[in-house]
Short mmCIF file of C-alpha atoms and ligand atoms in Angstrom, two decimals:
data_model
loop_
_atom_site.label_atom_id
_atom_site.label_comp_id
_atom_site.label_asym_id
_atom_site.label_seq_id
_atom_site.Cartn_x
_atom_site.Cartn_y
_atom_site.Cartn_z
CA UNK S 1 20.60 -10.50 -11.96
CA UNK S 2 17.24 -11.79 -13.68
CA UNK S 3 13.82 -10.68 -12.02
CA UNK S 4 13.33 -14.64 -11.41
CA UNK S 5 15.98 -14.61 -9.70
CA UNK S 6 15.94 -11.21 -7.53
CA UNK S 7 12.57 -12.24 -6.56
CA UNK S 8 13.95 -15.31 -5.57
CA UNK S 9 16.30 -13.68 -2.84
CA UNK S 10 13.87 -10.88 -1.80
CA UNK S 11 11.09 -13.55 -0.89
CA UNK S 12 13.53 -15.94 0.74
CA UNK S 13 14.48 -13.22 3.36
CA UNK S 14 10.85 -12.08 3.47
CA UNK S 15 9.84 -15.41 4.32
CA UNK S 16 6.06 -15.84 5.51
CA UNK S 17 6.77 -12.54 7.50
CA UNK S 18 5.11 -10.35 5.91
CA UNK S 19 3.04 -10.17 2.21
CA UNK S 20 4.89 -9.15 -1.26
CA UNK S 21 3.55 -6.43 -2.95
CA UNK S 22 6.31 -6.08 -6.14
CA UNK S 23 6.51 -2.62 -6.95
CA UNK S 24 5.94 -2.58 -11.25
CA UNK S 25 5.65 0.99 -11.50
CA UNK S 26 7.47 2.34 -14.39
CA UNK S 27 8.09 -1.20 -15.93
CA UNK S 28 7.10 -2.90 -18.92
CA UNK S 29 4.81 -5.67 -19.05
CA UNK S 30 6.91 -8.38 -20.00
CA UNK S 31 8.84 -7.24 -16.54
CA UNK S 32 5.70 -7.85 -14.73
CA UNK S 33 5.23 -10.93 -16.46
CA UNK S 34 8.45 -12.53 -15.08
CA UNK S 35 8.13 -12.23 -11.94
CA UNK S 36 4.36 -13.69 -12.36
CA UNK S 37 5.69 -16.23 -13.88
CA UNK S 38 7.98 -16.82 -11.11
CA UNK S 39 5.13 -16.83 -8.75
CA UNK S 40 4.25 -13.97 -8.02
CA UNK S 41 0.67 -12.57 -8.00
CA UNK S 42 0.27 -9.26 -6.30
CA UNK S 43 1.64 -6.08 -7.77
CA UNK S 44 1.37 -2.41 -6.96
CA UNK S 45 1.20 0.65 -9.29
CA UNK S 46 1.03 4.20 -8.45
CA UNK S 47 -0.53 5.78 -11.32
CA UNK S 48 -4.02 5.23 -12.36
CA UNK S 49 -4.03 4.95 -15.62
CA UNK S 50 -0.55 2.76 -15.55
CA UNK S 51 -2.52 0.30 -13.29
CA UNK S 52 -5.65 0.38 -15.42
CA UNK S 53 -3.73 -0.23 -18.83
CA UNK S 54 -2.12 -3.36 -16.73
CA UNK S 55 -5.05 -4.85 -15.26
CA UNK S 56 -6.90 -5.10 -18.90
CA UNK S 57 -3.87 -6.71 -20.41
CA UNK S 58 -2.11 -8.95 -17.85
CA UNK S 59 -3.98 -12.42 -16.39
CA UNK S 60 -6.49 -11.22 -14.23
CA UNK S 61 -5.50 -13.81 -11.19
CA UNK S 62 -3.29 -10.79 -10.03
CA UNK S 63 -4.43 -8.78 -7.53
CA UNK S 64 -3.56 -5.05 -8.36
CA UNK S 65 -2.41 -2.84 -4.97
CA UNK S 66 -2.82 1.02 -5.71
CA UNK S 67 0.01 2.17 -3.76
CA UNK S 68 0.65 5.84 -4.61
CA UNK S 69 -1.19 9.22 -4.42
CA UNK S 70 -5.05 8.69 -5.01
CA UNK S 71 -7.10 11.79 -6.42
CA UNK S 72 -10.63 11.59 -5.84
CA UNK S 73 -11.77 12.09 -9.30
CA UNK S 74 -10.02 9.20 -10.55
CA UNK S 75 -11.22 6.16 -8.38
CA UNK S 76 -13.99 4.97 -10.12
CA UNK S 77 -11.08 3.64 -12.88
CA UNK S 78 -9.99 1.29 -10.31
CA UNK S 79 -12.72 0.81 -8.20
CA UNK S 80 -14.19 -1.91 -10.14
CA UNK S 81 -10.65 -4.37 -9.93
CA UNK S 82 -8.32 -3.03 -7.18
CA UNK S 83 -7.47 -5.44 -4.32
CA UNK S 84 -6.47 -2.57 -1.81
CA UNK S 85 -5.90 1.18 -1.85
CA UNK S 86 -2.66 1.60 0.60
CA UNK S 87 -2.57 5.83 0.51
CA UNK S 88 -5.97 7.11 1.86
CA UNK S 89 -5.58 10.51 3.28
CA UNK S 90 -8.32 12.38 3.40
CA UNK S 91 -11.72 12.41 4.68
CA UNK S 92 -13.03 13.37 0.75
CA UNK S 93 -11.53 10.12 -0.37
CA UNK S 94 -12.87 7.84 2.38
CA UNK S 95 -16.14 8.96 1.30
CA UNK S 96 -15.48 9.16 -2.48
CA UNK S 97 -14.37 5.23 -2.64
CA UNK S 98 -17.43 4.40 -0.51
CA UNK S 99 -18.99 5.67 -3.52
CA UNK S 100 -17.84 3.62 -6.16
CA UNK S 101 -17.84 0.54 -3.81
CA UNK S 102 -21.52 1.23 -3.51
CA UNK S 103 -22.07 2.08 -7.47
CA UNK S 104 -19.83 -1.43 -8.19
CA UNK S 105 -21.44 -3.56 -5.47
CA UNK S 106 -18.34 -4.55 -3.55
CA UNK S 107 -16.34 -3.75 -0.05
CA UNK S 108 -12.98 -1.85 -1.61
CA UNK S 109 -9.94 -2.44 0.80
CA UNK S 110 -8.63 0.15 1.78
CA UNK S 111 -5.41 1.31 4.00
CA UNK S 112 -4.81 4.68 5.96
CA UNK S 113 -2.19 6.35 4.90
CA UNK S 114 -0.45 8.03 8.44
CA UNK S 115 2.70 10.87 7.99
CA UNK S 116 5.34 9.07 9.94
CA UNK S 117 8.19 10.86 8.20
CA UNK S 118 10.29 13.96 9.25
CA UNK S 119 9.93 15.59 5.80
CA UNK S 120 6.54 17.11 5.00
CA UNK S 121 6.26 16.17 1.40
CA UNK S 122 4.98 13.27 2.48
CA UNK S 123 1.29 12.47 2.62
CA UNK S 124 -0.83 11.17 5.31
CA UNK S 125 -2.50 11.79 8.37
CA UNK S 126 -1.38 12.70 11.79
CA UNK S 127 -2.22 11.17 14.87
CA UNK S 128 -4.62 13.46 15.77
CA UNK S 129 -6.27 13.98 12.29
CA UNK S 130 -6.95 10.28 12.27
CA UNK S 131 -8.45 10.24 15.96
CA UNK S 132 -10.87 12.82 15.40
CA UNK S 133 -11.75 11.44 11.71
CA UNK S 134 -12.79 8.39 12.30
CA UNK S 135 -15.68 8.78 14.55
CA UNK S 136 -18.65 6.38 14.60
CA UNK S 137 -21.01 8.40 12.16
CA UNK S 138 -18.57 8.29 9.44
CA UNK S 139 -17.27 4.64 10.05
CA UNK S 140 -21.32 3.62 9.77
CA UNK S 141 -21.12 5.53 6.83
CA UNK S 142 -18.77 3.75 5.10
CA UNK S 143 -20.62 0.60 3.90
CA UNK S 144 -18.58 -0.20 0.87
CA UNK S 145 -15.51 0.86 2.71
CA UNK S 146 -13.04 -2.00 4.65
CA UNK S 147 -10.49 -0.23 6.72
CA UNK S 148 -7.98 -2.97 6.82
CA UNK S 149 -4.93 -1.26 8.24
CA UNK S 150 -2.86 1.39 8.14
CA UNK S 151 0.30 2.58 5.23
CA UNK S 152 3.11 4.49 5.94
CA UNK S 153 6.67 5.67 4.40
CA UNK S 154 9.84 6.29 6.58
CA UNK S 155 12.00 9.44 5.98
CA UNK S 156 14.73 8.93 3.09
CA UNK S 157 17.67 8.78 4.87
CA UNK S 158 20.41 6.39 6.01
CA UNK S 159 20.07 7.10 9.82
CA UNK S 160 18.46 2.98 10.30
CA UNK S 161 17.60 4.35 13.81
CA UNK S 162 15.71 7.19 12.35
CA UNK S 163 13.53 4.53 10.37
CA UNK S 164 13.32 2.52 12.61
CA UNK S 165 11.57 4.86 15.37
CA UNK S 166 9.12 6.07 12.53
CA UNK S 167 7.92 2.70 11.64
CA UNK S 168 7.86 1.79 15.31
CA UNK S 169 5.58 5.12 15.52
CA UNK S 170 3.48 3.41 12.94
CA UNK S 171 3.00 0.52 14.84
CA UNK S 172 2.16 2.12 17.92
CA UNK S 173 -0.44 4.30 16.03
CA UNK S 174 -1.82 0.94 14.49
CA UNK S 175 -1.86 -0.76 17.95
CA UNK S 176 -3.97 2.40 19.49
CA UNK S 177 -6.45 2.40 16.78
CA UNK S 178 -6.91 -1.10 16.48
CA UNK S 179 -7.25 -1.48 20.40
CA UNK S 180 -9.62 1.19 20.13
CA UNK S 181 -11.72 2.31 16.99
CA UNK S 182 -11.36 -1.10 15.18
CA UNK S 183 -11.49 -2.85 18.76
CA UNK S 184 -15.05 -4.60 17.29
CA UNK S 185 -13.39 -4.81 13.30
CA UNK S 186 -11.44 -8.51 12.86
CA UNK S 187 -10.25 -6.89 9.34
CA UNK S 188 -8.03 -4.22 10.70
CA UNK S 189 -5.16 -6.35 10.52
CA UNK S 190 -2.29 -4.66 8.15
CA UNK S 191 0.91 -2.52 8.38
CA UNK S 192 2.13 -1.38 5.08
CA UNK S 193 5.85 -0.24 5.23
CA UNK S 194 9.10 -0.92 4.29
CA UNK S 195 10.50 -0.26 0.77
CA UNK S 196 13.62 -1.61 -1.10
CA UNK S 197 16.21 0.21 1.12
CA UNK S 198 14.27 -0.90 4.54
CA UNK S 199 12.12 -3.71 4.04
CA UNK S 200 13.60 -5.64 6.53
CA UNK S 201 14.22 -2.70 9.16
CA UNK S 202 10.14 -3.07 8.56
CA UNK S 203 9.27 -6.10 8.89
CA UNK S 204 11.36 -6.27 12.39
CA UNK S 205 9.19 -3.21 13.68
CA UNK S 206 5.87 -5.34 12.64
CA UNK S 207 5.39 -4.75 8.78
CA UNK S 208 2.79 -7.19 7.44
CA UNK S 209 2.86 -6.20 3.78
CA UNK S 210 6.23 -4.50 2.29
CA UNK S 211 6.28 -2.37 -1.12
CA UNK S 212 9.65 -3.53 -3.17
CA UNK S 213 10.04 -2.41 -6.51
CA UNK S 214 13.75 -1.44 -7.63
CA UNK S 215 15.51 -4.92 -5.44
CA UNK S 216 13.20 -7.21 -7.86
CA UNK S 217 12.60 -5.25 -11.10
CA UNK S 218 15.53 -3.06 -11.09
CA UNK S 219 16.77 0.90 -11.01
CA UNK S 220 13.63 3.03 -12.66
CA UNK S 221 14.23 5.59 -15.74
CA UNK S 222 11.65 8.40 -15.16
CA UNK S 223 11.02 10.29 -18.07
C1 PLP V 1 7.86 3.27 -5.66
C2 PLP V 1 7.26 2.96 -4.35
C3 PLP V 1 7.70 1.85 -3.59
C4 PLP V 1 8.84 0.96 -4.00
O1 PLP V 1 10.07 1.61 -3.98
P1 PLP V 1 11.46 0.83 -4.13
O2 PLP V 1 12.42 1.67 -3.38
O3 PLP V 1 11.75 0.75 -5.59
O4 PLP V 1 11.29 -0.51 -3.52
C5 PLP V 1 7.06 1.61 -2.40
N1 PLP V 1 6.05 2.37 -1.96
C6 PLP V 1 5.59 3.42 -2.65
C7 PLP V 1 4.46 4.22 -2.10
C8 PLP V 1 6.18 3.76 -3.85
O5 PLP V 1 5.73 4.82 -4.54
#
């Protein structure tokens, strides 16, 4: 199967559900520029410099998603470009990208990462972190800052009923905040979830932006 046409299938079941963010990581640009040929214009990385090296040499109509694990010290590299941050998890990096949004005169986009799965490897906040964090003196704080949403990853497993009750956490979490913190913010619109192996588990549970790398571009080699 070409990219073209994996694309092709992916965005037919998609539909106008929910947004495409194609998952490059790993691949070669020539990969990347397939599938934009095909169409497509928003792609997600998950290493800094990967996405950086991208951005400089691909056509700059693409809007770049930073979808993995952000350190602080490394988000004025992206802050200038990046269309939306999906894995803020800490209070350090809230502030840190208000920062460079300030130093690069723009409003970065950013998503809040939540821990919805059973394993603990993976990052994000819980419930209660993310109540008592975002209080009004650090939301006024964060000029440069738009909270758009919230990100999350299921646990890897094939239980579909496990997945599904962890993305339908995620929704409930996103419904609470945005009934409550974000009641006054008409930008806290997004879910982020669902993956290759349960994009459309996720969009049936309310996804409004899935992640898909390996069903368009193919298994990775990590080396
Ligand atoms: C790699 C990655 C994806 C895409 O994974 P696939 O299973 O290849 O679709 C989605 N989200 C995040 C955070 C990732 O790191």
């Amino acid at each position: 199967m070409s990219i073209q046409n994996n694309l092709r299938t992916v965005k037919e079941q998609i539909s106008e559900r929910a947004l495409l963010v194609a998952v490059s990581k790993t691949k070669p640009n020539e990969d990347l520029m397939e599938a934009y040929n095909a169409g497509q214009r928003v792609f997600g990385e998950n290493k800094v410099q990967e996405l950086t090296g991208k951005y400089e040499s691909l056509p700059k109509d693409i809007e770049w998603h930073m979808i993995g694990h952000l350190q602080s010290n490394k988000v004025k590299y992206i802050a200038p470009f990046v269309s939306l941050i999906h894995g803020v998890d800490s209070e350090k990096l809230l502030k840190t990208i208000n920062k460079e949004g300030i130093k690069n005169n723009r409003k970065i986009p950013v998503l809040l990462q939540m821990h919805i799965a059973e394993e603990d490897t993976k990052f994000g906040f819980s419930k209660s972190e993310i109540q008592s964090l975002l209080n009004a003196e650090l939301l006024e704080s964060l000029s440069n800052v738009e909270i758009k949403g919230v990100m999350g990853m299921a646990t890897f497993t094939r239980d579909d009923q496990q997945v599904r009750q962890e993305f339908a956490n995620l929704k409930k979490i996103f419904d609470e905040l945005q009934q409550t913190v974000f009641a006054k913010s008409k930008s806290f619109t997004e879910i982020s979830m669902g993956m290759s192996g349960d994009y459309l588990l996720a969009i049936e549970e309310g996804s409004t932006m899935v992640r898909i790398g390996s069903s368009i571009f193919g298994a990775r080699n990590y080396h």
